[in-house]
CSV table of C-alpha atoms and ligand atoms in Angstrom, one decimal:
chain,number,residue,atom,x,y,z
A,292,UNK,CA,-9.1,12.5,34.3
A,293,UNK,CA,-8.3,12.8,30.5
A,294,UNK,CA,-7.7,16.1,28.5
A,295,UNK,CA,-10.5,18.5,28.0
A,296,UNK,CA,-9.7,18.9,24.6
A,297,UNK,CA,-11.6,15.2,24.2
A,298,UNK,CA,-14.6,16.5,24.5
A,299,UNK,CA,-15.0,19.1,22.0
A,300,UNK,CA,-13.4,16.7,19.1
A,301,UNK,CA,-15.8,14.4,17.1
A,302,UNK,CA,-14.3,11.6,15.4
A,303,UNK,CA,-13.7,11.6,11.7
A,304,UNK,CA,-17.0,10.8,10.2
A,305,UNK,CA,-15.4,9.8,6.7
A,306,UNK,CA,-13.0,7.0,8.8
A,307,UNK,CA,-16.3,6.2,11.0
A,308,UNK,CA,-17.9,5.4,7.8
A,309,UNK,CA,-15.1,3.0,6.2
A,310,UNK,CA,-15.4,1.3,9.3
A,311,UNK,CA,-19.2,0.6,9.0
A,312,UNK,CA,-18.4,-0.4,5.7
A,313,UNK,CA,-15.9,-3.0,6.8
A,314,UNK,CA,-18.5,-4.2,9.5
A,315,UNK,CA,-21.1,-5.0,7.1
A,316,UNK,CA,-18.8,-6.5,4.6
A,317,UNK,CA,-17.7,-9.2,7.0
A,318,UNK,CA,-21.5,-9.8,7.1
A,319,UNK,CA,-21.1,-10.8,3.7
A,320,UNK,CA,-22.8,-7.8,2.3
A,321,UNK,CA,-21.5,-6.1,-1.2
A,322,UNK,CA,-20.9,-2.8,-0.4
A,323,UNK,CA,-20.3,0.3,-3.1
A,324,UNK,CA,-17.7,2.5,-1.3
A,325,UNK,CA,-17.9,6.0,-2.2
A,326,UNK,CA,-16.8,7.7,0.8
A,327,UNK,CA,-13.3,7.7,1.2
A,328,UNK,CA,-11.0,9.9,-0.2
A,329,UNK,CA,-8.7,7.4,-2.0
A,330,UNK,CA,-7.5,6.8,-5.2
A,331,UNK,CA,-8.3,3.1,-6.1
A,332,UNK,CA,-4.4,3.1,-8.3
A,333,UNK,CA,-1.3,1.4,-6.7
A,334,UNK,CA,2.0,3.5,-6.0
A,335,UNK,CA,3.7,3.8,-9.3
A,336,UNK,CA,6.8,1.0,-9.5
A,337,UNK,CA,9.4,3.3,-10.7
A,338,UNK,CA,8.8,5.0,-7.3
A,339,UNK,CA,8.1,1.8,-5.5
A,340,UNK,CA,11.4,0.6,-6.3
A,341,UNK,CA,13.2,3.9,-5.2
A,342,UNK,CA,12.2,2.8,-1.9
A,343,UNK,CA,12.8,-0.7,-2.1
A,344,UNK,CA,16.7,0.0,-3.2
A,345,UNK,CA,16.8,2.6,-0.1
A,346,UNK,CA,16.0,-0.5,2.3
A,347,UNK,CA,18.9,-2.5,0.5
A,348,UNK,CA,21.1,0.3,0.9
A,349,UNK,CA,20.6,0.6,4.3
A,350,UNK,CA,19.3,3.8,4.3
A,351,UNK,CA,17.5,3.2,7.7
A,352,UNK,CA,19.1,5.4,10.3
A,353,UNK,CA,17.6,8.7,11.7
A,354,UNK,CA,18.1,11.6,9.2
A,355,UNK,CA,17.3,14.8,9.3
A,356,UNK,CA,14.1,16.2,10.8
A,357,UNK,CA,13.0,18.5,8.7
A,358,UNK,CA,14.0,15.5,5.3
A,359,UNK,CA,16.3,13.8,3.6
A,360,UNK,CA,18.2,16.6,1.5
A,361,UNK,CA,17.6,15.4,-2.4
A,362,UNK,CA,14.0,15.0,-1.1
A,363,UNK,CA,13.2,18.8,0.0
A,364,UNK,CA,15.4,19.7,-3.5
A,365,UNK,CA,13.3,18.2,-5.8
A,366,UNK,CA,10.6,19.8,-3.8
A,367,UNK,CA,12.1,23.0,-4.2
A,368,UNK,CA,12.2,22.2,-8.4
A,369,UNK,CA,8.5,21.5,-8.4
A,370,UNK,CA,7.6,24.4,-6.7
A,371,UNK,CA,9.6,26.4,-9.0
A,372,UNK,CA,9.4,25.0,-12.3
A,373,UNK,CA,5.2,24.3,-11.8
A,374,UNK,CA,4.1,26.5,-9.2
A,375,UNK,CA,6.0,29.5,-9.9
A,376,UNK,CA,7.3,29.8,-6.2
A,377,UNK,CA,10.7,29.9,-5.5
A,378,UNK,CA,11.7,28.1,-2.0
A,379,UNK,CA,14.8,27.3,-0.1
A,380,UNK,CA,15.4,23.6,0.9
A,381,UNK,CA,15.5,25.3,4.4
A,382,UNK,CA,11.9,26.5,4.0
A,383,UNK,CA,10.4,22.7,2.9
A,384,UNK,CA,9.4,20.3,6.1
A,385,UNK,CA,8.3,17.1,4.8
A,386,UNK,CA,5.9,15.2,7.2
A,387,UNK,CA,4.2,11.8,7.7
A,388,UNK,CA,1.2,12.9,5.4
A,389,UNK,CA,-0.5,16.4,5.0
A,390,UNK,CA,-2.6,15.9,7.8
A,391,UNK,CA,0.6,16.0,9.9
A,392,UNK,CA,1.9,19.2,8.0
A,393,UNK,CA,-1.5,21.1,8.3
A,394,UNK,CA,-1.1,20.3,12.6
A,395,UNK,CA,2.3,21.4,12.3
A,396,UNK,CA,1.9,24.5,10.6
A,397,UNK,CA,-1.3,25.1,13.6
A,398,UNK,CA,0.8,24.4,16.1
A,399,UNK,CA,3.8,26.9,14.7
A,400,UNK,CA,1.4,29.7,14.2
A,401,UNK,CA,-1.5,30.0,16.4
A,402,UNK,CA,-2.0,30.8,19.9
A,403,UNK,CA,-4.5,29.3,22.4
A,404,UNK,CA,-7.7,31.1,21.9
A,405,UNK,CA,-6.7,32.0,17.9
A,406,UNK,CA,-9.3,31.8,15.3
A,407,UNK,CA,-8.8,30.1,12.3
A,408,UNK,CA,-11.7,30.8,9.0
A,409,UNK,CA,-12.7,28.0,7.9
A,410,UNK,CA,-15.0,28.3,4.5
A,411,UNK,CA,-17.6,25.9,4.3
A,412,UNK,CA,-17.7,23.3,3.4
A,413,UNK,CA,-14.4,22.5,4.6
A,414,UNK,CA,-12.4,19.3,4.9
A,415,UNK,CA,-13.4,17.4,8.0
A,416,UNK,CA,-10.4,17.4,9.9
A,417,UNK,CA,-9.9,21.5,9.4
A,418,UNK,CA,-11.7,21.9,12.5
A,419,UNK,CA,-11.3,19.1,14.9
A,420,UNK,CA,-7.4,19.9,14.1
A,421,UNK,CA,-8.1,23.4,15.2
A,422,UNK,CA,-9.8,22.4,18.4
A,423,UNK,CA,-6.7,20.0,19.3
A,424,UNK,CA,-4.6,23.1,18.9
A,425,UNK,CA,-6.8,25.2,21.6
A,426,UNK,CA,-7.4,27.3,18.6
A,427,UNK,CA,-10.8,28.3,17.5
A,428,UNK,CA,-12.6,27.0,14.1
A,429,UNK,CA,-14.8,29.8,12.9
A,430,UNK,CA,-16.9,28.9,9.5
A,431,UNK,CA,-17.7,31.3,7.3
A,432,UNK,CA,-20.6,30.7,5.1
A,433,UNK,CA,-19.8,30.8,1.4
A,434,UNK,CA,-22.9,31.1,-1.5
A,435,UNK,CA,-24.1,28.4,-3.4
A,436,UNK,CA,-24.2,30.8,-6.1
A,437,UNK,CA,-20.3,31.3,-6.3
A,438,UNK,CA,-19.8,27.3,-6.2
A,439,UNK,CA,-19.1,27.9,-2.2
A,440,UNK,CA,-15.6,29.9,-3.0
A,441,UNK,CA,-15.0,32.2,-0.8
A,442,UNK,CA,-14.4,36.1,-1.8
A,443,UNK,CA,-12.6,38.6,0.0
A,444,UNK,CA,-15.6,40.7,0.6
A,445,UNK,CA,-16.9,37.8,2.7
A,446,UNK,CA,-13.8,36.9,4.5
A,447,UNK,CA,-13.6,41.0,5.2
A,448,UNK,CA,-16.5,40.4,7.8
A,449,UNK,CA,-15.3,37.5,9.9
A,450,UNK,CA,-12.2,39.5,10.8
A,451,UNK,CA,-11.5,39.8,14.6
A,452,UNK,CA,-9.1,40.9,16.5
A,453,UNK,CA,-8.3,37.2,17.0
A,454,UNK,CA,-7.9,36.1,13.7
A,455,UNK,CA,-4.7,34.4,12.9
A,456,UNK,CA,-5.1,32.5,9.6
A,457,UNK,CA,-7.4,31.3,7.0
A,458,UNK,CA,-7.6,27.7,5.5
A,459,UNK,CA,-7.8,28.2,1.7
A,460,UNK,CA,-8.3,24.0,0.2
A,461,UNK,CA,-7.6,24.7,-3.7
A,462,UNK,CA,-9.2,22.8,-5.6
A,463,UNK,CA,-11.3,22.2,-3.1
A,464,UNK,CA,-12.6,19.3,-0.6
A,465,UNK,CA,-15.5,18.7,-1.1
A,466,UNK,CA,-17.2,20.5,-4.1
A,467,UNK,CA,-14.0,20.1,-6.5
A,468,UNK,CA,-14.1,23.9,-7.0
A,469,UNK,CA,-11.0,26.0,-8.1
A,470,UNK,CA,-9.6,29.3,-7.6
A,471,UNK,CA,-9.2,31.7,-10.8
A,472,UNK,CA,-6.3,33.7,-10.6
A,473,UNK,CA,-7.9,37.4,-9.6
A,474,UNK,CA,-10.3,35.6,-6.9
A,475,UNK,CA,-7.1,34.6,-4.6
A,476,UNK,CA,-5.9,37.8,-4.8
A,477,UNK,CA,-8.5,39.7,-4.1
A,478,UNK,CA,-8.5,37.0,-0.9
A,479,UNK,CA,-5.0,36.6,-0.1
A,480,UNK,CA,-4.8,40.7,-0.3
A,481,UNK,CA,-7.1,41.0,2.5
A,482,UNK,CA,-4.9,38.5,4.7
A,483,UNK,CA,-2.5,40.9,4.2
A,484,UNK,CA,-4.2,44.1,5.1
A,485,UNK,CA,-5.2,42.4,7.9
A,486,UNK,CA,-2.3,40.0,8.9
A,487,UNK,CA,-3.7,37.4,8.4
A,488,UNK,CA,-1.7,33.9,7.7
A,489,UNK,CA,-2.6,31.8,4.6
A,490,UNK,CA,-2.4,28.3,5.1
A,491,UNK,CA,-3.0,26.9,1.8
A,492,UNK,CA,-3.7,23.4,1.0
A,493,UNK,CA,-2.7,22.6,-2.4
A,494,UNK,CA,-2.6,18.2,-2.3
A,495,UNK,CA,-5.4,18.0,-5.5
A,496,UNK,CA,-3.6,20.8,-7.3
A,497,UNK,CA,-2.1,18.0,-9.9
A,498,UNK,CA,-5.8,16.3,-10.2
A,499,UNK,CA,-7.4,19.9,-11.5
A,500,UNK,CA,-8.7,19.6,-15.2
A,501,UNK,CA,-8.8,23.4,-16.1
A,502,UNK,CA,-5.3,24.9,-16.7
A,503,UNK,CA,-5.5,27.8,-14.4
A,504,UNK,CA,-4.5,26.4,-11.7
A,505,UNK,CA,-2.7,28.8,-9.4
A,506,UNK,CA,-1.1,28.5,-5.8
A,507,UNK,CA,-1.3,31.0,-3.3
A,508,UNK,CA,2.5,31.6,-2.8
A,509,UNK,CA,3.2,32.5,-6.8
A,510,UNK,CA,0.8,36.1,-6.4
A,511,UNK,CA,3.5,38.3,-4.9
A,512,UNK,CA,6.3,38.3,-2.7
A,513,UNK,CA,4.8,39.3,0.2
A,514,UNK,CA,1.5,36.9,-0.2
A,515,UNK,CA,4.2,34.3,-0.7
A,516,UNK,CA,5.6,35.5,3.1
A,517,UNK,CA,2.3,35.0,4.8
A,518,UNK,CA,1.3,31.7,3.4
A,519,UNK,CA,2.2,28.6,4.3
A,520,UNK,CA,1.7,26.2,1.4
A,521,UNK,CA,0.9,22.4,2.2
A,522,UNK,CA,1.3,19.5,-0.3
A,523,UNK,CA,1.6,15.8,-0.6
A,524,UNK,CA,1.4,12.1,-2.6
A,525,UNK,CA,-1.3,11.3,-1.3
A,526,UNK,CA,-3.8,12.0,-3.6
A,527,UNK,CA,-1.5,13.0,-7.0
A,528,UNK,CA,0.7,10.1,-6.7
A,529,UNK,CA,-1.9,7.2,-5.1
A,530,UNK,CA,0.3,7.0,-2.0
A,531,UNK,CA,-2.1,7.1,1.2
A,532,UNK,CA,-1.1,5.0,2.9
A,533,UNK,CA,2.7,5.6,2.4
A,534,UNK,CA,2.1,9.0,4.4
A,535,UNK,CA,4.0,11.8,3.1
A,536,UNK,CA,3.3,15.9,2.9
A,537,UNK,CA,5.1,18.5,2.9
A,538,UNK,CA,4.8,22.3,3.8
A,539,UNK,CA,6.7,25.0,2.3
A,540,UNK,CA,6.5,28.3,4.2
A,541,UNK,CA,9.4,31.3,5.1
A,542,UNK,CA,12.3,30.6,7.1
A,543,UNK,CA,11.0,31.3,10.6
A,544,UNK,CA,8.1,29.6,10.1
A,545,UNK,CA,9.7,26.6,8.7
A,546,UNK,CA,12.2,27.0,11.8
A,547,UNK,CA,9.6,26.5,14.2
A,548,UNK,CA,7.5,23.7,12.4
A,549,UNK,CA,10.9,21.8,12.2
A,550,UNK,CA,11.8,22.1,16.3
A,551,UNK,CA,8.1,21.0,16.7
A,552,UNK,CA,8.5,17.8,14.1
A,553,UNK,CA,11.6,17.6,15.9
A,554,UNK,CA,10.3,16.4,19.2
A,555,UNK,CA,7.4,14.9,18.3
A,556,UNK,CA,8.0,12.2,15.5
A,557,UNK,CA,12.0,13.6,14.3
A,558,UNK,CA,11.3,13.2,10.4
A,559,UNK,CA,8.7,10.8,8.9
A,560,UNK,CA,10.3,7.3,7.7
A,561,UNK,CA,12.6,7.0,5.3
A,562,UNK,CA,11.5,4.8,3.1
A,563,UNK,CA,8.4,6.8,2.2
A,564,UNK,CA,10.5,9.8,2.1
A,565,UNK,CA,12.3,7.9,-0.9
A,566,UNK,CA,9.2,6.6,-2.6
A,567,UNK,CA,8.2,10.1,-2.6
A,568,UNK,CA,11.3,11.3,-4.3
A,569,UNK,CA,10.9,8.4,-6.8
A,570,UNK,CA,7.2,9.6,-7.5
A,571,UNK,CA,8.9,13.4,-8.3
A,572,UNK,CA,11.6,12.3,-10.4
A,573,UNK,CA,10.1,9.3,-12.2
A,574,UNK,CA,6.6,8.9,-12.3
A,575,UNK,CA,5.3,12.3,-14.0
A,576,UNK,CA,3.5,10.2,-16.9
A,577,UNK,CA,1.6,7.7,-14.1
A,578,UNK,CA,0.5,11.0,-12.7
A,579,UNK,CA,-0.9,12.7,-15.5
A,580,UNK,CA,-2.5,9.1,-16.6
A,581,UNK,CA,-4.3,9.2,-13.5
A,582,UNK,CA,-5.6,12.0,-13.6
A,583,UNK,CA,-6.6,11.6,-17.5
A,584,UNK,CA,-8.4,8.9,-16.0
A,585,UNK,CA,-10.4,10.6,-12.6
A,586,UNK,CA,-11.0,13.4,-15.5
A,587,UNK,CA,-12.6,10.7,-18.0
A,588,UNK,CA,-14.8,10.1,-14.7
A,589,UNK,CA,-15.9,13.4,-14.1
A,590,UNK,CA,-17.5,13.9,-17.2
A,591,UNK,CA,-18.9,10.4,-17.1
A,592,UNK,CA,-20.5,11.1,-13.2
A,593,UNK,CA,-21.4,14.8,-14.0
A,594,UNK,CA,-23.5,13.5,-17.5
A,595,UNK,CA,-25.0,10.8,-15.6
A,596,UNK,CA,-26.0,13.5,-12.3
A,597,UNK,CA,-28.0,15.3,-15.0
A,598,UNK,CA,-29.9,12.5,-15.7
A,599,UNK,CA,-31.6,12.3,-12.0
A,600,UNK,CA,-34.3,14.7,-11.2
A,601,UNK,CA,-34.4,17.1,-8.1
A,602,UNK,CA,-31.0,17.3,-7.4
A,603,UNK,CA,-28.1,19.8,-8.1
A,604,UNK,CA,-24.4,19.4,-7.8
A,605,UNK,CA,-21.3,21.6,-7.9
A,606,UNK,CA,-19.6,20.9,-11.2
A,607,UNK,CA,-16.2,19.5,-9.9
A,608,UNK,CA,-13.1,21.3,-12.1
A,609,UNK,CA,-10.7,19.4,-9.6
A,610,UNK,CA,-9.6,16.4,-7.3
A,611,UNK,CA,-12.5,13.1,-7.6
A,612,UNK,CA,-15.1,14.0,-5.6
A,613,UNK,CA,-18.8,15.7,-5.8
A,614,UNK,CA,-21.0,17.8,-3.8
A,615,UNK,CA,-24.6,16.9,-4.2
A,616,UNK,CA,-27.0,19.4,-3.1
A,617,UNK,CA,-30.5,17.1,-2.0
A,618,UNK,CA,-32.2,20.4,-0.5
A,619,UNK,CA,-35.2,19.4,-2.6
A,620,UNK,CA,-35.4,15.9,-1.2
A,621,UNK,CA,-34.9,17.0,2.3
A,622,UNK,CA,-38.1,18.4,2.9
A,623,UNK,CA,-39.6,15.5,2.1
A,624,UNK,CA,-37.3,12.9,3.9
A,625,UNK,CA,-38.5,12.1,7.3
A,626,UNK,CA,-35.0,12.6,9.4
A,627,UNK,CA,-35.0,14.0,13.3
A,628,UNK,CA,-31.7,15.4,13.6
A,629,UNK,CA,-29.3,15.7,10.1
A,630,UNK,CA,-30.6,15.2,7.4
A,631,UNK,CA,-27.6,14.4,5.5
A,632,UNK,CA,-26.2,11.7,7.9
A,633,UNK,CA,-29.4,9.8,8.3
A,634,UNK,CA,-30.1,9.9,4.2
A,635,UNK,CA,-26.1,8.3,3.6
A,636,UNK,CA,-27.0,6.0,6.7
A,637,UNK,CA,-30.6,4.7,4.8
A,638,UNK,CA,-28.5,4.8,1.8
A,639,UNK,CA,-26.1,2.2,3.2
A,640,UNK,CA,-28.9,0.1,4.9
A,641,UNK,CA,-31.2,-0.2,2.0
A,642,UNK,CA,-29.1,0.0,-1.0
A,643,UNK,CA,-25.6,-0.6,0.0
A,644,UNK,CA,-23.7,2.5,-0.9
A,645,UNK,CA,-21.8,4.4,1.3
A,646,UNK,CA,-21.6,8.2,0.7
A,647,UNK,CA,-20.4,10.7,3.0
A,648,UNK,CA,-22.8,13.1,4.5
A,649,UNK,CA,-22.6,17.1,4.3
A,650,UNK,CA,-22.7,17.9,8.0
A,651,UNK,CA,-19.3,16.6,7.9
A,652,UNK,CA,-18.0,19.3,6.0
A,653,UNK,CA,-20.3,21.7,7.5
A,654,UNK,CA,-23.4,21.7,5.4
A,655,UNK,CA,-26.3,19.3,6.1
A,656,UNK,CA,-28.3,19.4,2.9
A,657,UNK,CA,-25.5,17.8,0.4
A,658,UNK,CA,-23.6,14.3,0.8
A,659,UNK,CA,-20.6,14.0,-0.8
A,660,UNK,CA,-19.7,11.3,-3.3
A,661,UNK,CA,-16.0,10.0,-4.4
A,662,UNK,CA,-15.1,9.1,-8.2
A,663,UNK,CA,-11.9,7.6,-7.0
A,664,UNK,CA,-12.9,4.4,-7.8
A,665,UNK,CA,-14.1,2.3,-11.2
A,666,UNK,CA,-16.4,3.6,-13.3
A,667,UNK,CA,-19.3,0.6,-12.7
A,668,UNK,CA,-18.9,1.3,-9.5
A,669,UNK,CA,-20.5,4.7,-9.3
A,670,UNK,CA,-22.8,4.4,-12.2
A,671,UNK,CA,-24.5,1.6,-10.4
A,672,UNK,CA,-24.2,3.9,-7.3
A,673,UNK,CA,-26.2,7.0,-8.9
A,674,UNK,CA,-29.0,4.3,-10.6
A,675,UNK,CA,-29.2,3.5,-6.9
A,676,UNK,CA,-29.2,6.9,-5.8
A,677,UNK,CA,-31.9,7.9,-8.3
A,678,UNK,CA,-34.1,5.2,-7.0
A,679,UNK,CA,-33.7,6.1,-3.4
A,680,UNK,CA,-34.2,9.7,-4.3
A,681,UNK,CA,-37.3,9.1,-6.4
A,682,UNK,CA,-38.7,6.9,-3.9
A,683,UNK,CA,-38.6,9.4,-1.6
A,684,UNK,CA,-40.6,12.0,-3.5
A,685,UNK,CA,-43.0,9.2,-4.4
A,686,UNK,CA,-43.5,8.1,-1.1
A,687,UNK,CA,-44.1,11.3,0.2
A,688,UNK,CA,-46.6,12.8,-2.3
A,689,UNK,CA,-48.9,9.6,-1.9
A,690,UNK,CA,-48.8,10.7,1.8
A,691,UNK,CA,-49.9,14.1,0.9
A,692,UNK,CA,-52.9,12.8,-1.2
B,59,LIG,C1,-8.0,18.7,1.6
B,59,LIG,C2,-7.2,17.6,2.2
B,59,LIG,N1,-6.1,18.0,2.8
B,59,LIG,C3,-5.3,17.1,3.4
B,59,LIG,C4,-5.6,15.7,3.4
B,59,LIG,C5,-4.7,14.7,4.1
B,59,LIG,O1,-3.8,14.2,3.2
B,59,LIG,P1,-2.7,13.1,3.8
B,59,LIG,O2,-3.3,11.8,3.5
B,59,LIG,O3,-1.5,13.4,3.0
B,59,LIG,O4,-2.5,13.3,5.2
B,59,LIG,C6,-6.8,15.3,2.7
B,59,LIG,C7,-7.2,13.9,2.7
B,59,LIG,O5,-8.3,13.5,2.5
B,59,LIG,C8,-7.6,16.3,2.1
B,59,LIG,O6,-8.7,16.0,1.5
């Protein structure tokens, strides 16, 4: 008999799409991937080579769990010197990715049975990570109105006597949205009333194109004591698949996350753990050229969006991705169960484009496209889109008549 926690998890729908992608490429099919989450840039070399002169050093041999020690410094720097947070190296864990620190931090905070808030639309794994904790995922609808940011007035009602912490993505996954200064603190100020932990996921904060960007931890001393703050180089440095995050939270917290990472994996290898501090000392002007870049694309996807009738879309201030709201076009599309999964699944069928559907993030009437990739590819992709869309009201008003 295998775990009962099986049952309740669905598997990533984003990773179940790249792999659909894969299987119809080997048929020979040309494929326009706008799903995944991925910038399409190598790892800068400066920082490549940081890692490749670790390996001829030798550097090779178990270190310590919680990260190498000029590692969790520079950390410390960044924090300070951009984010206005002053940490400890003793209060910085670096993991194997920020999906890792985000499971760590569950694990070091909540209790079976917990609640965590969850707004929606909320990253994919959020909740299945939840539900491997034996915690409890509870959404809380946000309004379309406020680009789907959540407000403390709203959080205020899905307050038990259960709740343990709130997942806060800024900017966010998926609509690209970011936080102004007064609306975390009028959220982060009812965690505290109400002891609530923040767990703050900050890994687009470099890939924000509005300069008021502000993290969680920098409000106030005591906000700072009940978040924990979760970051990576995944996203800001191109380095998926090199897997390294990091979470920065107080001292007992950070205690507990490193006796977890401890037994589990002891400290996430080394040679990514140097690439990454290459990335942090050396490669601040790839960084902002990539994002000059994914911000060159935003205004080229959002100009083209308003070219295509009957839909909407969050306008994206932050990390490459957009949240397309087909509400009109769902009354007309024939679908039997979600909407949103069977429109991407037509959409990659008939005209080869793979999108991610809203239900994965909790809302069934949007998909969710990624600009992390060149620019012909998504313009083709939204001529495509506006066909399939405008087919669809076509077809149905004939069958009206
Ligand atoms: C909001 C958010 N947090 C965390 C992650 C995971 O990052 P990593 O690849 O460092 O595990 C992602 C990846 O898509 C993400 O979108």
């Amino acid at each position: 008999m295998l775990s009962n926690r099986l049952s309740s998890i669905t598997p990533s729908v984003t990773i179940g799409i790249s792999s659909k992608v894969n299987e119809l490429k080997n048929l020979g099919r040309d494929i326009i991937n706008l799903s995944i989450g991925e910038p399409d840039f190598n790892i800068p070399e400066k920082a490549k080579s940081v890692g490749i002169d670790s390996l001829n050093k030798n550097e090779t041999k178990y270190n310590l769990v919680s990260g190498i020690k000029i590692l969790r410094e520079e950390i410390c720097k960044k924090l300070s010197n951009e984010n206005n947070c002053i940490y400890s190296i003793d209060e910085i864990v670096v993991s194997n990715g920020a999906k890792h620190a985000i499971t760590n931090a569950l694990l070091a905070v909540t209790n079976p049975g917990d609640e965590v808030l969850l707004p929606k639309p909320y990253w994919v794994s959020y909740s299945e990570m939840t539900k491997i904790v034996n915690a409890v995922p509870v959404p809380i609808e946000t309004e379309k109105s406020n680009d789907f940011k959540l407000t403390g007035e709203l959080l205020e009602k899905y307050i038990t006597n259960k709740t343990k912490l709130l997942i806060l993505t800024n900017p966010s996954n998926p609509t690209g949205a970011v936080y102004k200064k007064d609306e975390l603190i009028d959220i982060a100020n009812v965690c505290l009333r109400n002891n609530i932990y923040i767990l703050a996921d900050e890994i687009y904060e470099k890939i924000c194109y509005t300069d008021n960007f502000v993290s969680v931890a920098s409000l106030s001393n005591e906000i700072k004591d009940i978040t924990i703050t979760i970051n990576g180089f995944a996203k800001s440095a191109a380095m998926t698949g090199v897997r390294l995050g990091y979470s920065a939270s107080n001292k007992k917290i950070a205690k507990g996350i490193n006796a977890i990472q401890g037994h589990l994996v002891s400290h996430p290898s080394l040679i990514s753990q140097y690439i990454g501090y290459g990335a942090l000392t050396q490669c601040g002007d790839d960084i902002n050229n990539m994002v000059r870049t994914y911000k060159h694309r935003r205004d080229l996807i959002t100009s083209k969006l308003d070219t295509i009738p009957n839909i909407e879309y969050v306008y994206p201030e932050g990390a490459f991705y957009v949240f397309i709201d087909l509400s009109k076009i769902k009354d007309k599309f024939d679908y039997k169960e979600s909407f949103s999964i069977e429109f991407c699944e037509k959409f990659l069928e008939e005209y080869n484009v793979a999108i991610v559907p809203g239900l994965a993030f909790g809302i069934d009437n949007y998909v969710r496209i990624s600009y992390a990739c060149k620019e012909d590819y998504f313009l083709e992709a939204l001529d495509r889109l506006n066909v399939f869309v405008s087919n669809i009201m076509q077809s149905n008003t004939i069958n009206n008549y």
